Amino acid sequence: MVCLCFRLQNEKWMNVRVGDVIKLENNQFVAADLLLLSSSEPYGLCYIETAELDGETNLKVRQALTVTSDLGDDVAKLADFNGEVICEPPNNKLDKFIGTLYWKDNKYPLDNEKMLLRGCVLRNTEWCFGLVIFAGLQTKLMQNCGRTKFKRTSIDKLMNTLVLWIFGFLICMGIILAIGNTIWEQSVGSDFWAYLQWKELTVNAVFSGFLTFWSYIIILNTVVPISLYVSVEVLRLGHSYFINWDRRMYYGRKDTPAEARTTTLNEELGQVEFIFSDKTGTLTQNIMVFNKCSINGKTYGDVYDEFGHKVDITEAPQWPHFLRRPFFQPCGHRYSTAPAAEHKNFVVVLGSQSRAGVDL
């Protein structure tokens, strides 16, 4: 809702303009880049979800200026708000905003913590009011929207290139044959008028060549392999069924088989060269299991060998020469970085079931 003429009115997003005061309610999307003026929460706080911007589902806190949070939900005071905001030009930086609010002969600095960007969702806040800073294509969300790229597999690109070359060959053949027909009509075709009993030439040679061009295009259209696309799509469908039937990709605990949601999945997987992971646990299952610990030089916990049998430690194991240093203290089949026995701290050793990294 937009505050107009000292009252709230429902308006479409397309009618929102810079300088309008907008009221947002809980679970509503932010229609434009807003400067938070006031909210229902104490100290002008509000909570937003930025999943549409950065993919994070955790709530973020925004706080209004103290001088504007006192406006509350008084529509008359909000409609009479005559502050002036001088800020940076529209850009695509979601985590940065620099500006200054001039109001009542004072100026107040503005940063990203006082902004509600378009695409955010208001959460756990009954209502809030905001001043439109950027609207339409000038919002940071729209500034980050680039041209959508249609993804094609390498086989699709190859087939499209081949079909274009074949179609070009067909055009060239039609032009060559049309030129030949035109030359033949001018040099030889006129000799047949007597046999055809034509009193005059009803069709000239150029027009005959034009008709011949399209005739040969129709005759030679079978050169273009349109059925190739159908054949390749049938093969892709068969490959996707092989993925669904793969027993090694079946997860027995949850009775979940692999499911190919697109027929081009097999080709896309074959093009993967590098895998980048942003954090541990994305591609591996991070489960830490307590193994043993060393407290004041004494080892606690059971030790098991690689076959899962319990092992009693009777003497210090033989360690490689590069581990024979004073700051390494043997601890069963693993080692800990515990200091000497005179120190009173302790080390807890955890064994990770993940295969990525060193298990300490």
mmCIF file of C-alpha atoms in Angstrom, residues 174 178-179 181-182 204-216:
data_model
loop_
_atom_site.group_PDB
_atom_site.id
_atom_site.type_symbol
_atom_site.label_atom_id
_atom_site.label_comp_id
_atom_site.label_asym_id
_atom_site.label_seq_id
_atom_site.Cartn_x
_atom_site.Cartn_y
_atom_site.Cartn_z
ATOM 1 C CA GLY A 174 18.974 -24.430 -55.861
ATOM 2 C CA ALA A 178 18.070 -22.045 -61.282
ATOM 3 C CA ILE A 179 20.864 -20.168 -63.092
ATOM 4 C CA ASN A 181 17.698 -23.309 -66.150
ATOM 5 C CA THR A 182 17.671 -19.592 -67.008
ATOM 6 C CA ASN A 204 10.411 -15.272 -69.673
ATOM 7 C CA ALA A 205 13.657 -17.063 -68.780
ATOM 8 C CA VAL A 206 14.279 -15.212 -65.484
ATOM 9 C CA PHE A 207 10.860 -16.054 -64.088
ATOM 10 C CA SER A 208 11.326 -19.660 -65.185
ATOM 11 C CA GLY A 209 14.615 -19.793 -63.280
ATOM 12 C CA PHE A 210 12.876 -18.379 -60.180
ATOM 13 C CA LEU A 211 10.241 -21.111 -60.324
ATOM 14 C CA THR A 212 12.937 -23.716 -60.924
ATOM 15 C CA PHE A 213 14.783 -22.583 -57.803
ATOM 16 C CA TRP A 214 11.821 -23.330 -55.551
ATOM 17 C CA SER A 215 11.130 -26.557 -57.414
ATOM 18 C CA TYR A 216 14.593 -27.880 -56.644
#
